């Protein structure tokens, strides 16, 4: 389970001075006209310190990002006069500003990091814990297991649908209110699931809960980018990136013993307890971290106290919400079906996401049906998968160190394909683990084979996931939000679908060949990072949206057409 928009720890190098993006306004009309100048007068430089603000940022491409990325001694980036003749000042953070999340104490930053990471873990946990007793739901409501499995499918579909609206909403109202409101709704929607008297009630509220839970998964990466400076972000991002994968692995472990002891309804009560705890933590202990929202409140306070007019960049530049929402709904699919890089990377990540959720069905098939184990004992077999995820997270600083070497080698402007090196190395772990799982899953063979096969699979997941996200972000800088949204959408729908046919696949093909089919599929995908490593630059050069390393005017022309 993964949260959309994660960037590899330490993605932004800290050894280079940021390039100032400086617009001076004398009045609003002049500002608007200057932004409509001919393409020849515009320059777009790839700044190695450019903060994409992981992963959703829908400000216009010409927005004065200096307001959020630089501290100004005067507390303002510029002054001007509006069309009605009223002078205004655009507010900014001052040096060592205590309201700037990047200047908070390390203790406060780590508290926020742990709160949002635990929230991400809980959401991922909620997606998989119910797999421990699908049979119990099917028996109580007298439906097939395929219908009962829809409680997983609909929840995961919500992960792909929700971000389309929650991402732009968070830019308007801030992260804190989105965390608090959506988590509260998610907590409420768990209750009808736990007390449901029919399958329809369970499925409807499970689907709504998935949509509500998608907001925290969408916003966590951005929260960490808000709090940590580029050079500090490595370890926090490593801690966070593991949470969405550890959650699904721990879910069946806890759920198995709980279902054996208390029945399937307690699988929802435990979700309610954990979700309520993280809602309290987020709502009452984590302040607003989104710089535009903080500055907007400062501007309103200054305007009220001084009688003068203080604004933020969003006040001058922000497009209507309908435009942002339209951008999030349409642009992802334009990139998905029009950009080979986005399409193939999305397919690869969808395959991996589907494999993760197939495991939740395959493990009970192999251990409960094949070996006659209990749900609780079967849940223990997910531990190696979780250990693999944790071990790969510990390797993240070494990957970042290697990338920083490449940054220096390329004078601060490494090609996007440098992000594929960890992917080319780690892609082999997943098929290796699946082949081991396949041919050690005979009932008469030791339990250890299929269990420990989860270690290389979990180890490969994190490397592949982070490398893929980094490659998309570097390849589609100004369109990164839409490209990541496309990947999240198709990935969620495929992951949701896989749980519905895994049982039949294992029943008809047998344990060995069903798992081998998945291994061959993962093996075929190993060619994707190699394809883009050798030909990605040429593909990006012909792309309408991708950053290709061309001169600035050529890039600008392609993006504007």
XYZ file of C-alpha atoms in Angstrom:
561
model
C 0.000 0.000 0.000
C 1.446 3.169 -0.923
C 0.823 6.733 -0.630
C 0.811 8.734 -3.644
C 3.696 11.335 -4.480
C 6.608 10.015 -2.359
C 10.026 11.347 -3.405
C 13.195 9.451 -2.647
C 14.841 10.539 0.609
C 17.062 13.501 0.010
C 15.813 13.932 -3.524
C 16.672 17.618 -3.633
C 20.424 18.276 -3.369
C 21.422 20.880 -0.842
C 24.811 21.911 -2.136
C 23.595 24.425 -4.701
C 22.190 27.873 -4.254
C 18.552 28.136 -5.360
C 17.780 30.126 -8.455
C 15.576 33.034 -7.528
C 12.283 33.169 -9.348
C 11.692 36.888 -9.192
C 8.713 38.815 -10.511
C 8.297 42.495 -9.680
C 4.799 43.939 -9.851
C 3.975 47.618 -10.133
C 0.300 46.846 -10.468
C -1.936 43.887 -11.028
C -2.602 44.649 -14.704
C 1.097 44.911 -15.456
C 1.641 41.650 -13.595
C -0.953 39.894 -15.673
C 0.440 41.320 -18.900
C 3.978 40.299 -17.994
C 2.785 36.742 -17.571
C 1.333 36.780 -21.064
C 4.560 37.798 -22.748
C 5.795 35.938 -25.764
C 7.534 32.642 -25.239
C 10.800 34.086 -26.450
C 11.006 36.348 -23.400
C 10.386 33.555 -20.921
C 13.045 31.433 -19.333
C 12.562 28.260 -17.392
C 15.583 26.879 -15.595
C 15.701 23.515 -13.900
C 16.756 24.352 -10.382
C 18.310 21.427 -8.463
C 16.771 22.911 -5.315
C 13.329 23.300 -6.894
C 10.823 22.019 -4.361
C 8.004 20.198 -6.115
C 6.192 20.220 -2.738
C 5.429 16.546 -2.837
C 3.472 15.643 -4.821
C 0.545 17.972 -5.517
C 1.054 21.596 -6.446
C -1.353 23.229 -8.863
C -0.205 26.819 -8.735
C 0.280 28.271 -12.190
C 3.686 27.671 -13.720
C 4.527 31.377 -13.472
C 3.764 31.678 -9.758
C 6.333 33.526 -7.661
C 7.518 30.535 -5.642
C 10.052 32.761 -3.897
C 7.359 33.649 -1.380
C 7.415 30.093 -0.047
C 10.994 29.001 -0.690
C 13.001 32.006 0.520
C 13.004 34.026 3.715
C 12.966 37.809 3.325
C 14.292 40.178 6.029
C 11.504 42.632 5.206
C 8.807 39.980 5.490
C 7.656 40.743 1.946
C 8.733 39.699 -1.535
C 7.260 42.667 -3.387
C 4.826 45.555 -3.308
C 2.466 46.838 -5.953
C -0.705 48.694 -6.737
C -3.898 46.923 -7.710
C -6.236 48.014 -10.500
C -8.403 49.976 -8.067
C -5.358 51.984 -6.941
C -4.931 50.249 -3.579
C -1.302 49.493 -2.683
C -0.545 45.990 -1.502
C 2.326 43.985 -0.054
C 2.974 40.290 -0.695
C 3.951 38.681 2.608
C 6.779 36.185 3.086
C 8.582 34.432 5.901
C 11.351 36.355 7.656
C 14.739 34.773 8.492
C 14.367 32.259 11.341
C 10.612 32.866 11.276
C 9.058 30.734 14.007
C 5.929 30.273 11.904
C 7.913 28.677 9.104
C 7.664 24.889 9.630
C 11.222 24.468 8.380
C 12.405 26.533 11.377
C 10.577 24.478 13.983
C 12.589 22.507 16.525
C 13.784 19.043 15.570
C 11.538 17.599 18.266
C 8.469 19.275 16.782
C 9.381 18.231 13.255
C 9.854 14.639 14.333
C 6.595 14.662 16.246
C 4.741 15.818 13.130
C 6.626 13.272 11.036
C 5.749 10.394 13.329
C 2.103 11.458 13.599
C 1.541 11.596 9.858
C 3.605 8.446 9.238
C 1.631 6.513 11.841
C -1.541 7.809 10.204
C -0.318 6.448 6.889
C 0.456 3.120 8.558
C -3.036 2.934 10.066
C -4.717 3.673 6.735
C -2.680 0.944 5.039
C -3.412 -1.391 7.949
C -7.144 -0.794 7.514
C -6.945 -1.819 3.880
C -5.609 -5.300 4.641
C -6.670 -6.310 8.145
C -10.068 -7.550 6.947
C -8.427 -10.148 4.696
C -7.951 -12.253 7.827
C -11.601 -13.365 7.868
C -13.278 -12.847 4.507
C -14.814 -16.289 4.946
C -16.589 -15.158 8.116
C -18.243 -12.250 6.300
C -19.313 -14.516 3.444
C -20.900 -17.035 5.816
C -22.748 -14.503 7.975
C -24.282 -12.650 5.042
C -24.713 -15.776 2.915
C -22.746 -14.434 -0.039
C -19.814 -15.743 -2.047
C -16.255 -14.948 -1.031
C -15.917 -12.887 -4.213
C -18.701 -10.598 -3.017
C -17.136 -10.389 0.439
C -13.806 -9.470 -1.168
C -15.470 -6.382 -2.607
C -14.956 -4.863 0.849
C -11.262 -4.703 -0.061
C -11.789 -3.778 -3.700
C -14.050 -0.796 -3.038
C -11.800 0.497 -0.267
C -8.734 0.467 -2.525
C -10.646 2.081 -5.401
C -11.283 4.971 -3.025
C -7.522 5.509 -2.824
C -7.510 6.298 -6.542
C -10.614 8.479 -6.584
C -10.180 10.651 -3.491
C -6.896 12.428 -4.329
C -8.424 13.988 -7.443
C -10.449 16.294 -5.182
C -8.534 16.321 -1.898
C -5.240 17.462 -3.429
C -6.525 20.785 -4.843
C -8.729 21.279 -1.768
C -5.674 21.062 0.487
C -4.056 23.902 -1.452
C -7.034 26.140 -0.811
C -7.875 25.275 2.794
C -4.575 23.882 4.064
C -3.417 20.459 5.140
C -4.582 20.475 8.752
C -8.268 20.932 8.023
C -8.125 18.234 5.351
C -6.445 15.794 7.711
C -8.902 16.462 10.514
C -12.117 16.485 8.489
C -11.411 13.457 6.306
C -10.067 11.336 9.148
C -13.147 12.179 11.216
C -15.411 11.106 8.355
C -13.371 7.930 7.915
C -13.703 7.116 11.627
C -17.468 7.597 11.479
C -17.808 5.388 8.397
C -16.084 2.481 10.146
C -18.929 2.179 12.654
C -21.619 1.111 10.124
C -19.183 -1.492 8.810
C -18.706 -2.981 12.270
C -22.443 -3.182 13.026
C -23.708 -3.881 9.498
C -26.665 -6.233 9.157
C -26.254 -6.903 5.449
C -23.526 -6.949 2.838
C -24.816 -3.829 1.067
C -24.278 -1.657 4.149
C -20.798 -3.055 4.628
C -19.754 -2.431 1.022
C -21.204 1.084 0.737
C -19.519 2.392 3.871
C -16.322 0.547 3.087
C -16.178 2.392 -0.252
C -16.877 5.755 1.385
C -14.265 5.029 4.029
C -11.670 4.334 1.354
C -12.297 7.703 -0.267
C -12.030 9.499 3.082
C -8.870 7.620 4.056
C -7.210 8.546 0.762
C -6.695 12.147 1.892
C -4.035 11.399 4.537
C -2.233 9.109 2.093
C -2.213 11.968 -0.412
C -1.001 14.683 1.953
C 1.663 12.990 4.075
C 4.496 13.431 1.577
C 3.695 17.115 1.248
C 3.647 17.551 5.015
C 7.181 16.204 5.291
C 8.306 18.492 2.479
C 6.756 21.398 4.399
C 8.680 20.652 7.589
C 12.100 19.454 6.508
C 14.752 21.249 4.523
C 16.189 19.479 1.515
C 19.324 18.317 3.278
C 17.333 17.063 6.299
C 14.656 15.117 4.495
C 16.430 11.794 3.916
C 15.686 9.935 7.145
C 12.126 11.278 7.610
C 11.204 10.277 4.075
C 12.746 6.834 4.579
C 10.646 6.363 7.713
C 7.503 7.454 5.936
C 8.031 5.492 2.730
C 8.037 2.211 4.657
C 4.760 2.886 6.486
C 2.362 2.227 3.556
C 4.005 -1.165 2.965
C 4.421 -2.267 6.576
C 0.750 -1.536 7.302
C -0.619 -4.082 4.817
C 1.897 -6.669 6.027
C 0.974 -6.225 9.698
C -2.781 -6.151 9.016
C -3.209 -9.895 8.360
C -0.949 -10.716 11.323
C -3.032 -8.778 13.841
C -6.296 -9.546 12.094
C -5.661 -13.277 12.023
C -5.441 -13.690 15.784
C -8.200 -11.158 16.410
C -10.578 -12.893 14.000
C -9.826 -16.294 15.544
C -10.630 -14.936 19.008
C -13.417 -12.405 18.427
C -14.788 -12.811 14.906
C -14.721 -10.607 11.819
C -16.550 -7.623 13.332
C -13.619 -6.928 15.627
C -11.497 -6.405 12.540
C -13.498 -3.208 12.105
C -13.516 -2.245 15.772
C -9.711 -2.352 15.808
C -9.735 -0.063 12.768
C -12.031 2.314 14.635
C -9.754 2.405 17.675
C -6.576 3.032 15.688
C -8.177 5.564 13.349
C -9.638 7.488 16.298
C -6.218 7.643 17.952
C -4.500 9.071 14.873
C -7.388 11.504 14.319
C -6.848 12.865 17.843
C -3.095 13.117 17.281
C -3.423 14.892 13.938
C -6.251 17.214 14.944
C -4.966 18.369 18.317
C -1.177 18.111 18.134
C -0.096 18.753 14.528
C -0.307 22.418 13.448
C -0.719 23.692 9.912
C 2.415 23.053 7.851
C 1.444 24.334 4.394
C 3.312 27.602 3.803
C 0.689 29.278 1.556
C -2.005 28.719 4.182
C 0.208 30.023 7.006
C 1.100 33.121 5.000
C -2.511 33.685 4.032
C -3.492 33.793 7.703
C -0.601 36.157 8.396
C -1.707 38.442 5.571
C -5.263 38.529 6.901
C -4.037 39.323 10.412
C -1.731 42.109 9.201
C -4.461 43.601 7.037
C -6.864 43.665 9.954
C -4.409 45.160 12.445
C -2.804 47.767 10.171
C -5.590 48.723 7.826
C -3.213 48.182 4.911
C -3.614 45.535 2.262
C -1.474 42.411 2.609
C -1.765 39.564 0.123
C -0.147 36.239 -0.710
C 0.951 34.879 -4.051
C -2.172 32.720 -4.114
C -4.372 35.800 -3.818
C -2.811 37.157 -7.007
C -2.266 33.963 -8.942
C -4.714 31.344 -7.799
C -6.980 30.000 -10.484
C -10.613 29.120 -9.704
C -11.087 25.831 -7.913
C -13.038 24.554 -10.909
C -9.941 25.041 -13.076
C -7.755 23.144 -10.628
C -10.247 20.330 -10.302
C -10.568 20.110 -14.076
C -6.788 19.950 -14.331
C -6.660 17.072 -11.864
C -9.443 15.187 -13.619
C -8.323 15.552 -17.243
C -4.570 16.110 -17.336
C -3.674 12.787 -15.627
C -5.408 10.839 -18.377
C -3.811 12.963 -21.082
C -0.435 11.985 -19.673
C -1.411 8.369 -19.068
C -2.490 7.678 -22.631
C -0.230 10.164 -24.396
C 3.098 9.698 -22.612
C 4.945 6.380 -22.924
C 6.932 6.980 -19.738
C 3.824 7.589 -17.638
C 1.980 4.658 -19.217
C 4.686 2.016 -18.735
C 5.743 3.181 -15.266
C 2.066 3.189 -14.234
C 1.646 -0.338 -15.579
C 4.734 -1.492 -13.675
C 3.573 0.069 -10.413
C 0.094 -1.369 -10.955
C 1.573 -4.847 -11.337
C 3.491 -4.431 -8.072
C 0.472 -3.037 -6.252
C -1.627 -5.923 -7.525
C 0.998 -8.401 -6.321
C 0.861 -6.910 -2.842
C -2.901 -7.397 -2.615
C -2.730 -10.808 -4.282
C -0.527 -11.897 -1.389
C -3.380 -11.182 1.012
C -5.418 -13.834 -0.797
C -2.562 -16.168 -1.793
C -1.173 -16.629 1.728
C -4.492 -17.903 3.141
C -4.837 -20.192 0.104
C -1.379 -21.708 0.618
C -1.380 -21.913 4.413
C -5.031 -22.197 5.459
C -6.349 -24.315 2.599
C -3.100 -26.100 1.784
C -1.669 -26.679 5.260
C -4.795 -26.294 7.412
C -3.421 -23.426 9.482
C -5.461 -20.901 11.444
C -5.835 -17.294 10.320
C -3.615 -16.112 13.179
C -0.800 -18.502 12.365
C -1.053 -17.589 8.678
C -0.685 -13.918 9.571
C 2.757 -14.636 11.016
C 3.956 -15.531 7.534
C 3.737 -11.859 6.532
C 6.566 -10.932 8.917
C 9.391 -11.547 6.381
C 7.587 -9.281 3.919
C 7.527 -6.491 6.512
C 11.182 -7.108 7.404
C 12.114 -6.774 3.732
C 10.364 -3.417 3.562
C 12.167 -2.176 6.676
C 15.572 -3.326 5.422
C 15.100 -1.559 2.101
C 14.216 1.634 3.968
C 17.519 1.446 5.847
C 19.291 1.321 2.483
C 17.729 4.607 1.378
C 20.573 6.839 2.685
C 23.084 4.855 0.621
C 20.952 5.270 -2.489
C 20.737 8.986 -1.793
C 24.503 9.226 -1.314
C 25.050 7.637 -4.719
C 22.547 9.998 -6.305
C 24.308 13.011 -4.790
C 27.507 11.788 -6.437
C 25.693 11.811 -9.772
C 24.346 15.296 -9.035
C 27.863 16.635 -8.588
C 29.069 14.745 -11.646
C 26.406 16.425 -13.790
C 26.951 19.904 -12.300
C 23.686 19.897 -10.406
C 21.539 18.860 -13.358
C 21.544 15.052 -13.544
C 19.333 13.501 -16.231
C 16.117 11.980 -14.957
C 17.367 8.534 -15.966
C 19.821 8.591 -13.041
C 16.794 7.814 -10.881
C 16.413 4.450 -12.626
C 19.690 2.939 -11.398
C 18.228 1.628 -8.078
C 15.224 0.405 -10.047
C 17.378 -1.594 -12.464
C 19.130 -3.296 -9.546
C 16.099 -3.981 -7.345
C 13.610 -5.045 -10.031
C 14.978 -8.615 -9.934
C 14.138 -9.152 -6.262
C 10.381 -9.322 -6.847
C 10.329 -12.123 -9.481
C 12.974 -14.056 -7.530
C 10.787 -13.939 -4.426
C 7.711 -14.947 -6.407
C 9.435 -17.939 -8.001
C 10.562 -19.085 -4.538
C 7.011 -18.629 -3.245
C 5.630 -20.586 -6.202
C 7.771 -23.699 -6.032
C 7.930 -24.030 -2.256
C 4.159 -23.751 -1.795
C 3.472 -27.511 -1.980
C 1.558 -28.631 1.128
C 4.247 -31.205 2.002
C 7.117 -28.670 1.871
C 8.151 -26.614 4.922
C 6.279 -23.426 5.713
C 9.556 -21.488 5.615
C 9.882 -21.380 1.823
C 6.778 -19.323 0.967
C 7.186 -17.231 4.117
C 10.770 -16.147 3.505
C 10.002 -15.571 -0.161
C 8.249 -12.443 1.071
C 11.560 -10.888 2.121
C 12.975 -10.187 -1.378
C 9.537 -9.103 -2.554
C 9.208 -6.566 0.268
C 12.808 -5.469 -0.212
C 12.206 -4.767 -3.887
C 8.904 -2.939 -3.397
C 10.372 0.135 -1.699
C 13.240 0.592 -4.137
C 10.973 0.236 -7.146
C 8.263 2.464 -5.746
C 10.570 5.320 -4.782
C 12.644 5.125 -7.963
C 9.526 5.183 -10.131
C 8.113 8.213 -8.335
C 11.417 10.053 -8.525
C 11.742 9.343 -12.239
C 8.251 10.673 -12.920
C 8.861 13.801 -10.828
C 12.170 14.517 -12.556
C 10.731 13.790 -16.003
C 7.539 15.844 -15.621
C 8.508 18.632 -13.271
C 5.611 21.029 -13.797
C 3.255 18.187 -14.655
C 4.494 15.879 -11.884
C 1.279 16.173 -9.874
C -0.854 15.023 -12.792
C 1.587 12.272 -13.779
C 1.614 10.890 -10.227
C -2.173 11.143 -10.057
C -2.433 9.067 -13.244
C -0.185 6.410 -11.749
C -2.121 6.385 -8.485
C -5.458 6.046 -10.251
C -4.589 3.105 -12.506
C -2.596 1.451 -9.730
C -5.489 1.613 -7.278
C -8.023 0.246 -9.740
C -5.760 -2.654 -10.710
C -4.865 -3.460 -7.105
C -8.565 -3.434 -6.252
C -9.384 -5.810 -9.101
C -6.700 -8.397 -8.373
C -8.236 -9.605 -5.122
C -11.385 -10.610 -6.987
C -9.778 -13.198 -9.263
C -6.835 -14.458 -7.193
C -8.834 -17.285 -5.606
C -10.033 -18.579 -8.963
C -6.565 -18.252 -10.464
C -5.003 -20.377 -7.722
C -7.837 -22.898 -7.907
C -7.533 -23.411 -11.668
C -3.792 -23.067 -12.224
C -2.611 -24.562 -8.949
C -0.408 -22.921 -6.339
C 2.808 -23.295 -8.298
C 1.760 -22.068 -11.730
C -0.478 -19.301 -10.419
C 2.444 -17.824 -8.493
C 4.786 -18.479 -11.414
C 2.469 -16.515 -13.693
C 2.845 -13.545 -11.356
C 6.608 -14.046 -11.298
C 6.821 -14.062 -15.097
C 4.710 -10.900 -15.195
C 7.067 -9.186 -12.740
C 10.036 -10.478 -14.734
C 8.659 -9.009 -17.956
C 8.332 -5.629 -16.259
C 12.044 -5.678 -15.410
C 12.724 -4.474 -18.936
C 10.908 -1.173 -18.356
C 13.620 0.634 -16.327
C 16.285 -0.541 -18.775
C 14.220 0.721 -21.709
C 13.953 4.188 -20.218
C 17.530 4.246 -18.964
C 18.831 3.885 -22.514
C 16.058 5.593 -24.480
C 14.290 7.790 -21.917
C 16.115 10.976 -22.908
C 15.078 10.559 -26.546
C 11.496 9.839 -25.529
C 11.400 12.940 -23.341
C 12.886 15.042 -26.126
C 9.865 14.199 -28.291
C 7.358 14.648 -25.472
C 4.949 17.544 -25.229
C 5.025 17.641 -21.435
C 8.273 16.050 -20.235
C 11.412 17.904 -19.198
C 14.065 16.902 -21.703
C 17.105 19.014 -20.832
C 16.607 21.185 -23.913
C 17.392 24.853 -23.929
C 14.806 26.819 -21.979
C 13.010 28.334 -24.928
C 12.510 24.961 -26.618
C 11.147 23.469 -23.411
C 8.854 26.419 -22.921
C 7.528 26.063 -26.441
C 6.652 22.408 -25.933
C 4.896 23.031 -22.638
C 2.858 25.945 -23.917
C 1.679 24.322 -27.175
